[in-house]
PDB file of C-alpha atoms and ligand atoms in Angstrom:
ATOM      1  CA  UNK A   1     -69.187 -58.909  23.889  1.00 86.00           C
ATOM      2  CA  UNK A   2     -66.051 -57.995  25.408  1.00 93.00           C
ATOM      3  CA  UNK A   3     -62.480 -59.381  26.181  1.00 97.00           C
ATOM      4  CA  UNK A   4     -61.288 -62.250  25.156  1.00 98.00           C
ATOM      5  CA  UNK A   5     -62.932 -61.419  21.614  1.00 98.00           C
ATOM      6  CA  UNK A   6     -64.237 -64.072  19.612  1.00 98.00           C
ATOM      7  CA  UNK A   7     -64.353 -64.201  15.850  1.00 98.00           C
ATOM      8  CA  UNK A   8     -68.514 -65.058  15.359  1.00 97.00           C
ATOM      9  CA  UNK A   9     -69.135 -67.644  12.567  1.00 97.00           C
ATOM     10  CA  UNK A  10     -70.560 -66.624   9.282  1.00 97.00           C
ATOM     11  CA  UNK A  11     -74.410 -66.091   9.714  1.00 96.00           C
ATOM     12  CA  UNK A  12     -74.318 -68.377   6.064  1.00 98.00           C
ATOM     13  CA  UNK A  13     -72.088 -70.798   4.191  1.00 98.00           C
ATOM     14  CA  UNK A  14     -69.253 -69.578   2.624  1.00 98.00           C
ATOM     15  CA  UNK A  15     -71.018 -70.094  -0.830  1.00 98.00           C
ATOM     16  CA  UNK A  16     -74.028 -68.444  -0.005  1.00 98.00           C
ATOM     17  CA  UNK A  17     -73.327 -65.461  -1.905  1.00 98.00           C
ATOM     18  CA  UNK A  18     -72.059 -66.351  -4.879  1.00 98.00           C
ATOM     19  CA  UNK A  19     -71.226 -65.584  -7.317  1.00 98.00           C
ATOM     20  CA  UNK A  20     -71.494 -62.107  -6.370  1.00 98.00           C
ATOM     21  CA  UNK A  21     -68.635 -62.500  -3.622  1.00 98.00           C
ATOM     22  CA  UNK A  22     -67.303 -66.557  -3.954  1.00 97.00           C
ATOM     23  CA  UNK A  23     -66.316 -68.595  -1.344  1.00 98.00           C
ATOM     24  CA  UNK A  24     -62.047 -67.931  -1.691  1.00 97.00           C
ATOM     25  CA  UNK A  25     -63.039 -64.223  -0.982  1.00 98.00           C
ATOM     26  CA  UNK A  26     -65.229 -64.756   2.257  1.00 98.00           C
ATOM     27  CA  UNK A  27     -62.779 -67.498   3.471  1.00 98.00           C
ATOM     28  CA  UNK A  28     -60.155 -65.236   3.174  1.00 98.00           C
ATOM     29  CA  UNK A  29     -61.899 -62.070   4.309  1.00 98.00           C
ATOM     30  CA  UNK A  30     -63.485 -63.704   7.507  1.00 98.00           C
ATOM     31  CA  UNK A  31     -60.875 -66.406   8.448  1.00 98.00           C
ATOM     32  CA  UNK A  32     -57.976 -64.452   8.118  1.00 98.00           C
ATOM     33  CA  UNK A  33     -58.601 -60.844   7.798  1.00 98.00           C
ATOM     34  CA  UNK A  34     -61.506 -60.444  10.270  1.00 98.00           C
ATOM     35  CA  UNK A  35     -59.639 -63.016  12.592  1.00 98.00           C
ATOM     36  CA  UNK A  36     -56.516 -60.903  12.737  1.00 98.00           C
ATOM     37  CA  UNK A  37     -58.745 -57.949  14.249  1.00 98.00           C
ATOM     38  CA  UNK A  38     -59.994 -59.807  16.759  1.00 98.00           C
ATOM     39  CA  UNK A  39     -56.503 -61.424  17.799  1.00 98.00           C
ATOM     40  CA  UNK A  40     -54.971 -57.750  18.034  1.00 98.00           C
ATOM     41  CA  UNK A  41     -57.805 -56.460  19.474  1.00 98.00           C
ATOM     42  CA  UNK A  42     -57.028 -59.479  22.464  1.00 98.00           C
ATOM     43  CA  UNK A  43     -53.361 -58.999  22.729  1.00 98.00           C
ATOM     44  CA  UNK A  44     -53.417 -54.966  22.776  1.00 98.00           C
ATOM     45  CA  UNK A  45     -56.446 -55.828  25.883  1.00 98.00           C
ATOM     46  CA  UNK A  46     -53.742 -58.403  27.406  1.00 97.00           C
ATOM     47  CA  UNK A  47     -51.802 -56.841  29.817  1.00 94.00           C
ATOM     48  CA  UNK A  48     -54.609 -54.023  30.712  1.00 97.00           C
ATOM     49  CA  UNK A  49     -57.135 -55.748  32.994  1.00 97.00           C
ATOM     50  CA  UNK A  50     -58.975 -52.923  33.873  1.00 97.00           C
ATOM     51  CA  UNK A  51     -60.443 -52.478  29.933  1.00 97.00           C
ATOM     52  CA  UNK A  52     -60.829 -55.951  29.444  1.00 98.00           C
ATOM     53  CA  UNK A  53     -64.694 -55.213  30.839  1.00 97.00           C
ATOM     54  CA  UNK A  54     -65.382 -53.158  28.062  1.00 98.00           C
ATOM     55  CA  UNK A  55     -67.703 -53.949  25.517  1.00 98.00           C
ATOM     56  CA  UNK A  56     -66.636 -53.578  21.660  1.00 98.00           C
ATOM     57  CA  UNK A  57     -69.230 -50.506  21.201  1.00 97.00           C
ATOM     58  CA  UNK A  58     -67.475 -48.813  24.745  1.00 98.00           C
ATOM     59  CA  UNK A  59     -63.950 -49.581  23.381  1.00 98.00           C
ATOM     60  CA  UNK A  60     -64.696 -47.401  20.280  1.00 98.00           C
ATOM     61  CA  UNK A  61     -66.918 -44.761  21.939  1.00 97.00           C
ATOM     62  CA  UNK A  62     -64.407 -44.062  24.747  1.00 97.00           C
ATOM     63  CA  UNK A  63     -61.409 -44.544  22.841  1.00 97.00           C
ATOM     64  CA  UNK A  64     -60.221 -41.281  24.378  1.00 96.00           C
ATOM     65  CA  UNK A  65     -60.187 -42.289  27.539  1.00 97.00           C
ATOM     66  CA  UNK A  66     -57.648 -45.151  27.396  1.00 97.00           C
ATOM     67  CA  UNK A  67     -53.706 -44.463  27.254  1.00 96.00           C
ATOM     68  CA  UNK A  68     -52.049 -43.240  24.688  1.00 96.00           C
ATOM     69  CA  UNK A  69     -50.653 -46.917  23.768  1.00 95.00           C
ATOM     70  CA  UNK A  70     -53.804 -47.857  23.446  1.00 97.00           C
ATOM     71  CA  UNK A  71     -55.248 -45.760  21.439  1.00 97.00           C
ATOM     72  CA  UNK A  72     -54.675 -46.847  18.132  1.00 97.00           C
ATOM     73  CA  UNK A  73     -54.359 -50.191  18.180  1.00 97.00           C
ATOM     74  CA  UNK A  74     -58.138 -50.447  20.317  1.00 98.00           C
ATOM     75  CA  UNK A  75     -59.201 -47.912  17.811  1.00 97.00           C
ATOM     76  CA  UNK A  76     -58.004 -49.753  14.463  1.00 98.00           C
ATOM     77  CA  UNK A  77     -58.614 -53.266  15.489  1.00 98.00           C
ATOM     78  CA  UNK A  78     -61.962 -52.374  17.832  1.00 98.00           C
ATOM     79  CA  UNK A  79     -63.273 -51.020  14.314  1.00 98.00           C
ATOM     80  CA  UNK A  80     -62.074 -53.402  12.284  1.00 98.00           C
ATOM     81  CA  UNK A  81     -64.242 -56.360  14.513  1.00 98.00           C
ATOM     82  CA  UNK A  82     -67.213 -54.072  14.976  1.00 98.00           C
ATOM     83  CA  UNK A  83     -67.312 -53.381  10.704  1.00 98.00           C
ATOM     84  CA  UNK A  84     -67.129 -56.367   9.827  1.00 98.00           C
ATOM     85  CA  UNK A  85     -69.140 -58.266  11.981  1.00 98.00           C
ATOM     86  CA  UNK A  86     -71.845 -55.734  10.922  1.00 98.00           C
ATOM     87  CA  UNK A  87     -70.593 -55.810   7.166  1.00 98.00           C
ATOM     88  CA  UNK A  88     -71.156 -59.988   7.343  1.00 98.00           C
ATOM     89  CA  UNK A  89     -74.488 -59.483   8.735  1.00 97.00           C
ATOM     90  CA  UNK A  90     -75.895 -57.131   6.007  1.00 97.00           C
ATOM     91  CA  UNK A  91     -75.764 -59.355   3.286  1.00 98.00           C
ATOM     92  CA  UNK A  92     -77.705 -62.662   2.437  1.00 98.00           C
ATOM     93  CA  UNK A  93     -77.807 -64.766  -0.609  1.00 98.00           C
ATOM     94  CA  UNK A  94     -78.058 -62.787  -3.931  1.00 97.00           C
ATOM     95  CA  UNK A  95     -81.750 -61.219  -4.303  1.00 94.00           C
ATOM     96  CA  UNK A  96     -83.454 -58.508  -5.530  1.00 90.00           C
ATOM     97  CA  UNK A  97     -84.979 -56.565  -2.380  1.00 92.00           C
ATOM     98  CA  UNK A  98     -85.091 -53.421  -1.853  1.00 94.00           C
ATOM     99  CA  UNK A  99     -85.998 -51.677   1.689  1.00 96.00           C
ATOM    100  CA  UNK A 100     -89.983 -51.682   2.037  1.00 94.00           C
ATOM    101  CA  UNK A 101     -92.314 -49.856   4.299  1.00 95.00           C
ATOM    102  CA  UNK A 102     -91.432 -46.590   6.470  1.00 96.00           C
ATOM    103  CA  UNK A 103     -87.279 -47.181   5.650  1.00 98.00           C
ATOM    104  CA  UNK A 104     -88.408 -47.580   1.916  1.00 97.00           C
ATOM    105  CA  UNK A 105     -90.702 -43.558   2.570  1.00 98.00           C
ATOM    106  CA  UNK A 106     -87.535 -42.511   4.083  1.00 98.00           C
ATOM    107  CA  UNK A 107     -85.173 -42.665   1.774  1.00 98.00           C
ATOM    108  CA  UNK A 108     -87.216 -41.362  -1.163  1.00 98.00           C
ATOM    109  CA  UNK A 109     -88.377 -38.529   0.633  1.00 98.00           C
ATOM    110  CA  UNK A 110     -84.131 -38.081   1.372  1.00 98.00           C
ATOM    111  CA  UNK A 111     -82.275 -38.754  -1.748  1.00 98.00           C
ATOM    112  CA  UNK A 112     -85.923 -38.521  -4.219  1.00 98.00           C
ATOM    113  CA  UNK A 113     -85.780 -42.655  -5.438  1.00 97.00           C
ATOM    114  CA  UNK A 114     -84.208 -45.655  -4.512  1.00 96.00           C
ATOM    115  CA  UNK A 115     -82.461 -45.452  -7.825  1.00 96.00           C
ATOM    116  CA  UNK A 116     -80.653 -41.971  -6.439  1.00 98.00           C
ATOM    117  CA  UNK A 117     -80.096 -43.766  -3.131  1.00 98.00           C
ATOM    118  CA  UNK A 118     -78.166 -46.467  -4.929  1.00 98.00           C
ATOM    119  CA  UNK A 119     -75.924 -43.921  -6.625  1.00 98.00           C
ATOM    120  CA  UNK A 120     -75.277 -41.734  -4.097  1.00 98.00           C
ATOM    121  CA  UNK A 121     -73.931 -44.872  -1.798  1.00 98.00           C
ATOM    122  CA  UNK A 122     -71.890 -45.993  -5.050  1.00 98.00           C
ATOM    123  CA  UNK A 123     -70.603 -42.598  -5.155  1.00 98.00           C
ATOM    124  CA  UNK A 124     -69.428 -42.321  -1.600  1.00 98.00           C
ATOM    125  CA  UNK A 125     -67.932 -46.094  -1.957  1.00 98.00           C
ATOM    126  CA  UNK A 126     -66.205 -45.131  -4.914  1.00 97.00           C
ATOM    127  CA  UNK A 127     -64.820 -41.997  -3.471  1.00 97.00           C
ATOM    128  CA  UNK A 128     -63.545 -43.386  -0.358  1.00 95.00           C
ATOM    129  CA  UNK A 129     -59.712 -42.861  -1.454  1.00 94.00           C
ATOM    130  CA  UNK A 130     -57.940 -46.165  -0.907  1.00 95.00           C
ATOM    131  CA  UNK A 131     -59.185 -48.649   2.138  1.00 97.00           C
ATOM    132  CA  UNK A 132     -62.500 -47.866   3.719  1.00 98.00           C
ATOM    133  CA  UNK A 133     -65.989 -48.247   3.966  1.00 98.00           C
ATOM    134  CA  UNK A 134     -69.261 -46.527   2.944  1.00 98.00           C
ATOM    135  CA  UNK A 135     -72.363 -46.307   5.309  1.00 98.00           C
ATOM    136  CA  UNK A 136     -75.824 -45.882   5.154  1.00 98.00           C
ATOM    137  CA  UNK A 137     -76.618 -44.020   8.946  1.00 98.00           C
ATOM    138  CA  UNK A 138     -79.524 -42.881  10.661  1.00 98.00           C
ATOM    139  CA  UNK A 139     -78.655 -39.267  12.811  1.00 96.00           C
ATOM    140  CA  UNK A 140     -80.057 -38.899  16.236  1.00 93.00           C
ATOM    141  CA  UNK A 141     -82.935 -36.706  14.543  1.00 94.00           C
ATOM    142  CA  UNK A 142     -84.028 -39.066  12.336  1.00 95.00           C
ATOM    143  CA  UNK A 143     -82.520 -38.089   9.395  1.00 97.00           C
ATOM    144  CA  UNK A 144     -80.630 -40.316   6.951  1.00 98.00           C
ATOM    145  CA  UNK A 145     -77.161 -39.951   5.861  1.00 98.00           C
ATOM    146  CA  UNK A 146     -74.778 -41.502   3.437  1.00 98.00           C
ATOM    147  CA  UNK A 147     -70.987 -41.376   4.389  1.00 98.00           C
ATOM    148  CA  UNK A 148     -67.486 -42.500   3.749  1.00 97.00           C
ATOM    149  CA  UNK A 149     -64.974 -43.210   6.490  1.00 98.00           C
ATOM    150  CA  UNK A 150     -61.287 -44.323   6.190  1.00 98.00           C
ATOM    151  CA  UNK A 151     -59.737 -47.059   7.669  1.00 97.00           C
ATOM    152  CA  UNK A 152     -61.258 -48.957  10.029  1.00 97.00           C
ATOM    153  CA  UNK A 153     -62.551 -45.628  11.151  1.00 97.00           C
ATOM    154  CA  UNK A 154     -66.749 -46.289  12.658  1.00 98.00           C
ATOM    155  CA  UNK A 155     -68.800 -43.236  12.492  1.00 97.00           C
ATOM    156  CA  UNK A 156     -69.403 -41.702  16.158  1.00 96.00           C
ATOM    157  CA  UNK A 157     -72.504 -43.841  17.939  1.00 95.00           C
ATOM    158  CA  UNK A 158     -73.299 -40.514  19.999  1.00 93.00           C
ATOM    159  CA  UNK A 159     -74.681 -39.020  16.608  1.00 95.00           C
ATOM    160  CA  UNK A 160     -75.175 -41.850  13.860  1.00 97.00           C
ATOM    161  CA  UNK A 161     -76.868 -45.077  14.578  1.00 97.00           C
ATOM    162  CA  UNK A 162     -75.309 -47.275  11.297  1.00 98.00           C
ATOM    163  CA  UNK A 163     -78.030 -49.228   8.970  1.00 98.00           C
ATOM    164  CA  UNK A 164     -75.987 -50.842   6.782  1.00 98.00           C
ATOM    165  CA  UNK A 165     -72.543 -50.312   5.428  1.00 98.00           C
ATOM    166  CA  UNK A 166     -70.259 -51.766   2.552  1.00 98.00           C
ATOM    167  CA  UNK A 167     -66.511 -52.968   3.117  1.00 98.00           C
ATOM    168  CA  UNK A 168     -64.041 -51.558   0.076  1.00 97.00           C
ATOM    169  CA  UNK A 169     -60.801 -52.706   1.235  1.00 97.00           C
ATOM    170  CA  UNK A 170     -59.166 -54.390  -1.717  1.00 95.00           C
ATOM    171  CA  UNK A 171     -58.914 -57.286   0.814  1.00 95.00           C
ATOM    172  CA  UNK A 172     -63.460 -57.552  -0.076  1.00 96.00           C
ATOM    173  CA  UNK A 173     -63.070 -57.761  -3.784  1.00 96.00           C
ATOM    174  CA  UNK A 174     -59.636 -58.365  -4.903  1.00 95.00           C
ATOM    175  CA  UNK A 175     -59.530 -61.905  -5.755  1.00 94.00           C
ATOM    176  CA  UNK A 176     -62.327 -61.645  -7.336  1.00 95.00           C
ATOM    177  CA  UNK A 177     -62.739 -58.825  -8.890  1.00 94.00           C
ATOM    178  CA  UNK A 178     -59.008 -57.458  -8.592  1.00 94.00           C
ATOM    179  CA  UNK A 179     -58.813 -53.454  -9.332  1.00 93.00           C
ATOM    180  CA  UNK A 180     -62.209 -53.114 -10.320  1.00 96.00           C
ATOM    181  CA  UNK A 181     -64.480 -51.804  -7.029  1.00 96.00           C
ATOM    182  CA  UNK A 182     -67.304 -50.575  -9.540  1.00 97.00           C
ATOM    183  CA  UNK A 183     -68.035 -54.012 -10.585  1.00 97.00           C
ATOM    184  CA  UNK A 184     -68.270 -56.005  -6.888  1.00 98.00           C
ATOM    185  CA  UNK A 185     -70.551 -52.836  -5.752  1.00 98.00           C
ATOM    186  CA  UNK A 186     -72.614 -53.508  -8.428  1.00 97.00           C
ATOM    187  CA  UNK A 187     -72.916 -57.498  -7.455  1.00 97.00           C
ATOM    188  CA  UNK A 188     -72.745 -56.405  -3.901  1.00 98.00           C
ATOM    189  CA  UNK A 189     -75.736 -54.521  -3.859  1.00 97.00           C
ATOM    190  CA  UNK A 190     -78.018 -57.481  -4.622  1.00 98.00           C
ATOM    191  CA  UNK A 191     -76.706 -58.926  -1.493  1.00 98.00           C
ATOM    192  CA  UNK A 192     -77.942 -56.467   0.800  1.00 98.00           C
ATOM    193  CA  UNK A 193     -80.072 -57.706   3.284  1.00 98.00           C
ATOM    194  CA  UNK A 194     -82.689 -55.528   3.808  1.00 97.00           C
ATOM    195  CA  UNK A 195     -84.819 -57.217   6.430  1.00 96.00           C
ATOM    196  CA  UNK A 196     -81.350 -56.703   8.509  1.00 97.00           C
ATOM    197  CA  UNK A 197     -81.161 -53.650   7.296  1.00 98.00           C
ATOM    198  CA  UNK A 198     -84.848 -52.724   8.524  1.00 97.00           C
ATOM    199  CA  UNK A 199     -84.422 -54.339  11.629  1.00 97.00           C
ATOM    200  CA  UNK A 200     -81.537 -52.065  13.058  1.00 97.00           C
ATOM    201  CA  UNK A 201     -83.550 -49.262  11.350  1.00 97.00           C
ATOM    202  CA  UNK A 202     -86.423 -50.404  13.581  1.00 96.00           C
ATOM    203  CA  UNK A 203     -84.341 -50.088  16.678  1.00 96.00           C
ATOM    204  CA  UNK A 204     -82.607 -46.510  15.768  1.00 95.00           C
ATOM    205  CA  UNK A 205     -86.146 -45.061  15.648  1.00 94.00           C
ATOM    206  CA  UNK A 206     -86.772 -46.255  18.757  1.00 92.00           C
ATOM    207  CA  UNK A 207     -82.874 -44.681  19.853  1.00 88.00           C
ATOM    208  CA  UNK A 208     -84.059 -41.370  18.425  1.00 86.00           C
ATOM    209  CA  UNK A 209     -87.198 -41.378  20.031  1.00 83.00           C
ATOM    210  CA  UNK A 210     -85.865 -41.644  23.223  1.00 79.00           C
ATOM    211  CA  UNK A 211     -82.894 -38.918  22.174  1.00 71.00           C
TER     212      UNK A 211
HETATM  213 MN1   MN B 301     -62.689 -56.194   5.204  1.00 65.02          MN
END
């Protein structure tokens, strides 16, 4: 994927996960707030041909190496496309999965219980002071991490491969669930998508291997 972005459809129907997030919300959140990402990300790209070959991951990995005018914008709007397109993809109609097989080992032998796991991620969503997101990564050893970034901010691909990750811009849950980001974690976590969520883990084991 690179230059001129396109905003990818939902991988469901707008209702597909309600109640937990309704259908306003993910009109809103993909139509208009992912869509804007995506159109800045094209017209700060516009008049620089020569980055306009660059994929999404390369424009936030090498975000150094473009000019300083660049810089921001590509990093704030290249984030903001990459996050959510990732963020729409990790959930799937309300359910009550939980990660199974060597993921599932994993993270009780990191946090001690799935239950911990789940508290710990609330935790670092909860803590993320004003607009962010909280992750679920896997580190180039291996070893799994929870973390918060700010922003539109994407934890560095040279040392965390990201699982899954949960949006807490007000922009996810405020028509729904206005100040409260307690309650939509709670009702987002039963939207996870774990088979997703296994498959990436699938492919950063292979990542690390190589490492
Ligand atoms: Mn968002």
């Amino acid at each position: 994927m690179h230059y001129p972005f396109k905003n990818p459809p939902l991988p469901y129907q707008y209702s597909a996960l309600e109640p937990n997030i309704d259908s306003r919300t993910l009109h809103f959140h993909h139509d208009k707030h992912l869509q804007t990402y995506v159109d800045n990300l094209n017209k700060a790209l516009e008049g620089h041909p020569q980055y306009q070959n660059w994929t999404l991951e390369e424009l936030i990995a090498k975000n150094h190496e473009l000019p300083d005018e660049l810089r921001n914008p590509v990093k704030n709007n290249a984030g903001g496309v990459y996050n959510h397109i990732l963020y729409f993809e990790s959930m799937c109609s309300p359910n009550t999965c939980n990660p199974s097989g060597k993921l599932e080992q994993l993270i009780k032998d990191t946090w001690g219980s799935l239950d911990i796991f789940y508290a710990k991620l609330k935790e670092a969503a909860l803590g993320q002071f004003g607009s962010g997101w909280a992750w679920l990564l896997m580190d180039v050893k291996g070893e799994l991490h929870i973390k918060n970034t700010p922003n539109q901010d994407v934890p560095p691909f040279a040392e965390f491969y990201p699982l899954l990750l949960v949006d807490v811009w007000e922009h996810a849950y405020y028509l729904q669930y206005q100040n409260l980001r307690a309650g939509y974690f709670d009702c987002w976590v039963d939207l996870i998508n774990w088979k997703n969520v296994e498959q990436r883990f699938e492919t950063a084991c292979t990542l690390a291997e190589k490492a």
